[in-house]
Amino acid sequence: MQLKTQGLACGRGDAVLAADLSLKVAAGSALLLRGPNGAGKSTLLLTLAGLLHPISGNVVFEGADPEAGPFIHHCGHKNAVRPRLSVIQTLKFWADINGHGDVTPATALDRVGLGRTARLDAGYLSAGQQRRLVLARLLVSPRPVWLLDEPSAALDAAGRDLLAALLADHLRSGGLAVVATHDDIALPGAATLTLGARA
Ligand SMILES: Nc1ncnc2c1ncn2[C@@H]1O[C@H](COP(=O)(O)OP(=O)(O)OP(=O)(O)O)[C@@H](O)[C@H]1O
């Protein structure tokens, strides 16, 4: 699968935040979105995800089979965690909605370092632990396109290493990723798009 945009402009209302974007992100590769607060990184991710209409131009996922079901994970700033659902129930809930793959919720929790919190109410997780739970959500429901907005927010150094490892695995298995971040995420070979500041 390949993500391509042609003459893409995106923004909010009449405000154009990015224009004339002709992007190509092939299977196995990643694009990092950078730029100051308010530059439009989240807006671009939402547009790529089909959650906001482009102002002009288009977004195409070449090779996507619409019959095969959803192929995009969009993870925004919010963790979408229900406080009174346990950690493992949260992950099962997401897998039931997004689809089950080879990785079980229990295995995914172990992978992101949350194995011992499985029965805890998700609302009691720390900010970084909740972000790790979002990463586990990516693992239980395999999808080739990851659109991640500040995935390393609140993660500690080990968490950032974990994120880099998960992204590397995803790309190695033929996935693609677009990641908005203010952090240094170790992703060798990733291209970078820097969006500009607005007054
Ligand atoms: N629903 C909305 N209606 C109007 N303007 C909005 C809306 N959502 C965001 N904006 C504006 O769009 C601009 C871009 O916001 P966006 O969240 O895309 O920036 P960002 O680059 O992701 O910022 P950050 O680094 O702070 O996460 C901001 O000026 C913001 O105020």
PDB file of N, CA and C in Angstrom, residues 19-55:
ATOM      1  N   ALA A  19      -0.490  23.711   2.262  1.00  0.00           N
ATOM      2  CA  ALA A  19      -1.006  23.740   0.894  1.00  0.00           C
ATOM      3  C   ALA A  19      -0.031  23.074  -0.057  1.00  0.00           C
ATOM      4  N   ASP A  20      -0.583  22.631  -1.150  1.00  0.00           N
ATOM      5  CA  ASP A  20       0.207  22.073  -2.246  1.00  0.00           C
ATOM      6  C   ASP A  20       1.118  20.923  -1.782  1.00  0.00           C
ATOM      7  N   LEU A  21       0.554  20.070  -0.971  1.00  0.00           N
ATOM      8  CA  LEU A  21       1.345  18.929  -0.473  1.00  0.00           C
ATOM      9  C   LEU A  21       1.218  17.759  -1.440  1.00  0.00           C
ATOM     10  N   SER A  22       2.332  17.353  -1.981  1.00  0.00           N
ATOM     11  CA  SER A  22       2.350  16.145  -2.802  1.00  0.00           C
ATOM     12  C   SER A  22       3.248  15.148  -2.086  1.00  0.00           C
ATOM     13  N   LEU A  23       2.625  14.344  -1.261  1.00  0.00           N
ATOM     14  CA  LEU A  23       3.356  13.409  -0.401  1.00  0.00           C
ATOM     15  C   LEU A  23       3.287  12.004  -0.963  1.00  0.00           C
ATOM     16  N   LYS A  24       4.333  11.239  -0.699  1.00  0.00           N
ATOM     17  CA  LYS A  24       4.306   9.812  -1.006  1.00  0.00           C
ATOM     18  C   LYS A  24       4.902   9.090   0.193  1.00  0.00           C
ATOM     19  N   VAL A  25       4.136   8.193   0.763  1.00  0.00           N
ATOM     20  CA  VAL A  25       4.666   7.366   1.849  1.00  0.00           C
ATOM     21  C   VAL A  25       4.405   5.919   1.449  1.00  0.00           C
ATOM     22  N   ALA A  26       5.462   5.246   1.091  1.00  0.00           N
ATOM     23  CA  ALA A  26       5.319   3.877   0.587  1.00  0.00           C
ATOM     24  C   ALA A  26       5.233   2.880   1.731  1.00  0.00           C
ATOM     25  N   ALA A  27       4.766   1.697   1.412  1.00  0.00           N
ATOM     26  CA  ALA A  27       4.786   0.603   2.383  1.00  0.00           C
ATOM     27  C   ALA A  27       6.203   0.434   2.907  1.00  0.00           C
ATOM     28  N   GLY A  28       6.319   0.283   4.204  1.00  0.00           N
ATOM     29  CA  GLY A  28       7.640   0.084   4.799  1.00  0.00           C
ATOM     30  C   GLY A  28       8.352   1.383   5.121  1.00  0.00           C
ATOM     31  N   SER A  29       7.675   2.507   4.941  1.00  0.00           N
ATOM     32  CA  SER A  29       8.366   3.765   5.235  1.00  0.00           C
ATOM     33  C   SER A  29       7.481   4.676   6.096  1.00  0.00           C
ATOM     34  N   ALA A  30       8.115   5.725   6.598  1.00  0.00           N
ATOM     35  CA  ALA A  30       7.422   6.611   7.538  1.00  0.00           C
ATOM     36  C   ALA A  30       7.718   8.063   7.226  1.00  0.00           C
ATOM     37  N   LEU A  31       6.786   8.904   7.619  1.00  0.00           N
ATOM     38  CA  LEU A  31       6.928  10.355   7.488  1.00  0.00           C
ATOM     39  C   LEU A  31       6.719  10.968   8.866  1.00  0.00           C
ATOM     40  N   LEU A  32       7.669  11.773   9.293  1.00  0.00           N
ATOM     41  CA  LEU A  32       7.522  12.496  10.556  1.00  0.00           C
ATOM     42  C   LEU A  32       7.027  13.898  10.258  1.00  0.00           C
ATOM     43  N   LEU A  33       5.986  14.320  10.975  1.00  0.00           N
ATOM     44  CA  LEU A  33       5.467  15.676  10.832  1.00  0.00           C
ATOM     45  C   LEU A  33       6.000  16.518  11.977  1.00  0.00           C
ATOM     46  N   ARG A  34       6.624  17.608  11.627  1.00  0.00           N
ATOM     47  CA  ARG A  34       7.171  18.504  12.640  1.00  0.00           C
ATOM     48  C   ARG A  34       6.661  19.915  12.426  1.00  0.00           C
ATOM     49  N   GLY A  35       6.899  20.755  13.395  1.00  0.00           N
ATOM     50  CA  GLY A  35       6.467  22.143  13.291  1.00  0.00           C
ATOM     51  C   GLY A  35       5.932  22.597  14.628  1.00  0.00           C
ATOM     52  N   PRO A  36       5.876  23.899  14.818  1.00  0.00           N
ATOM     53  CA  PRO A  36       5.474  24.444  16.120  1.00  0.00           C
ATOM     54  C   PRO A  36       4.012  24.190  16.447  1.00  0.00           C
ATOM     55  N   ASN A  37       3.650  24.440  17.672  1.00  0.00           N
ATOM     56  CA  ASN A  37       2.243  24.323  18.107  1.00  0.00           C
ATOM     57  C   ASN A  37       1.358  25.136  17.173  1.00  0.00           C
ATOM     58  N   GLY A  38       0.283  24.498  16.735  1.00  0.00           N
ATOM     59  CA  GLY A  38      -0.677  25.203  15.884  1.00  0.00           C
ATOM     60  C   GLY A  38      -0.324  25.191  14.411  1.00  0.00           C
ATOM     61  N   ALA A  39       0.763  24.533  14.050  1.00  0.00           N
ATOM     62  CA  ALA A  39       1.196  24.555  12.639  1.00  0.00           C
ATOM     63  C   ALA A  39       0.249  23.783  11.723  1.00  0.00           C
ATOM     64  N   GLY A  40      -0.455  22.819  12.274  1.00  0.00           N
ATOM     65  CA  GLY A  40      -1.390  22.066  11.448  1.00  0.00           C
ATOM     66  C   GLY A  40      -1.096  20.583  11.335  1.00  0.00           C
ATOM     67  N   LYS A  41      -0.247  20.064  12.210  1.00  0.00           N
ATOM     68  CA  LYS A  41       0.113  18.639  12.135  1.00  0.00           C
ATOM     69  C   LYS A  41      -1.105  17.749  12.394  1.00  0.00           C
ATOM     70  N   SER A  42      -1.836  18.058  13.462  1.00  0.00           N
ATOM     71  CA  SER A  42      -3.028  17.247  13.760  1.00  0.00           C
ATOM     72  C   SER A  42      -4.059  17.382  12.647  1.00  0.00           C
ATOM     73  N   THR A  43      -4.180  18.592  12.129  1.00  0.00           N
ATOM     74  CA  THR A  43      -5.138  18.831  11.051  1.00  0.00           C
ATOM     75  C   THR A  43      -4.780  17.990   9.829  1.00  0.00           C
ATOM     76  N   LEU A  44      -3.502  17.933   9.514  1.00  0.00           N
ATOM     77  CA  LEU A  44      -3.081  17.123   8.368  1.00  0.00           C
ATOM     78  C   LEU A  44      -3.347  15.638   8.628  1.00  0.00           C
ATOM     79  N   LEU A  45      -3.046  15.181   9.841  1.00  0.00           N
ATOM     80  CA  LEU A  45      -3.307  13.761  10.145  1.00  0.00           C
ATOM     81  C   LEU A  45      -4.793  13.435  10.014  1.00  0.00           C
ATOM     82  N   LEU A  46      -5.640  14.334  10.518  1.00  0.00           N
ATOM     83  CA  LEU A  46      -7.095  14.106  10.429  1.00  0.00           C
ATOM     84  C   LEU A  46      -7.543  14.086   8.963  1.00  0.00           C
ATOM     85  N   THR A  47      -6.897  14.923   8.161  1.00  0.00           N
ATOM     86  CA  THR A  47      -7.243  14.959   6.737  1.00  0.00           C
ATOM     87  C   THR A  47      -6.793  13.671   6.045  1.00  0.00           C
ATOM     88  N   LEU A  48      -5.611  13.211   6.385  1.00  0.00           N
ATOM     89  CA  LEU A  48      -5.134  11.948   5.802  1.00  0.00           C
ATOM     90  C   LEU A  48      -6.038  10.788   6.226  1.00  0.00           C
ATOM     91  N   ALA A  49      -6.549  10.884   7.448  1.00  0.00           N
ATOM     92  CA  ALA A  49      -7.408   9.807   7.968  1.00  0.00           C
ATOM     93  C   ALA A  49      -8.818   9.852   7.389  1.00  0.00           C
ATOM     94  N   GLY A  50      -9.126  10.940   6.659  1.00  0.00           N
ATOM     95  CA  GLY A  50     -10.475  11.060   6.097  1.00  0.00           C
ATOM     96  C   GLY A  50     -11.472  11.624   7.089  1.00  0.00           C
ATOM     97  N   LEU A  51     -10.972  12.161   8.193  1.00  0.00           N
ATOM     98  CA  LEU A  51     -11.860  12.709   9.219  1.00  0.00           C
ATOM     99  C   LEU A  51     -12.113  14.201   9.027  1.00  0.00           C
ATOM    100  N   LEU A  52     -11.302  14.844   8.204  1.00  0.00           N
ATOM    101  CA  LEU A  52     -11.543  16.222   7.770  1.00  0.00           C
ATOM    102  C   LEU A  52     -11.463  16.245   6.247  1.00  0.00           C
ATOM    103  N   HIS A  53     -12.330  17.042   5.628  1.00  0.00           N
ATOM    104  CA  HIS A  53     -12.258  17.176   4.173  1.00  0.00           C
ATOM    105  C   HIS A  53     -11.054  18.023   3.782  1.00  0.00           C
ATOM    106  N   PRO A  54     -10.344  17.637   2.728  1.00  0.00           N
ATOM    107  CA  PRO A  54      -9.301  18.529   2.218  1.00  0.00           C
ATOM    108  C   PRO A  54      -9.928  19.826   1.712  1.00  0.00           C
ATOM    109  N   ILE A  55      -9.199  20.916   1.823  1.00  0.00           N
ATOM    110  CA  ILE A  55      -9.658  22.167   1.219  1.00  0.00           C
ATOM    111  C   ILE A  55      -9.543  22.049  -0.298  1.00  0.00           C
TER     112      ILE A  55
END
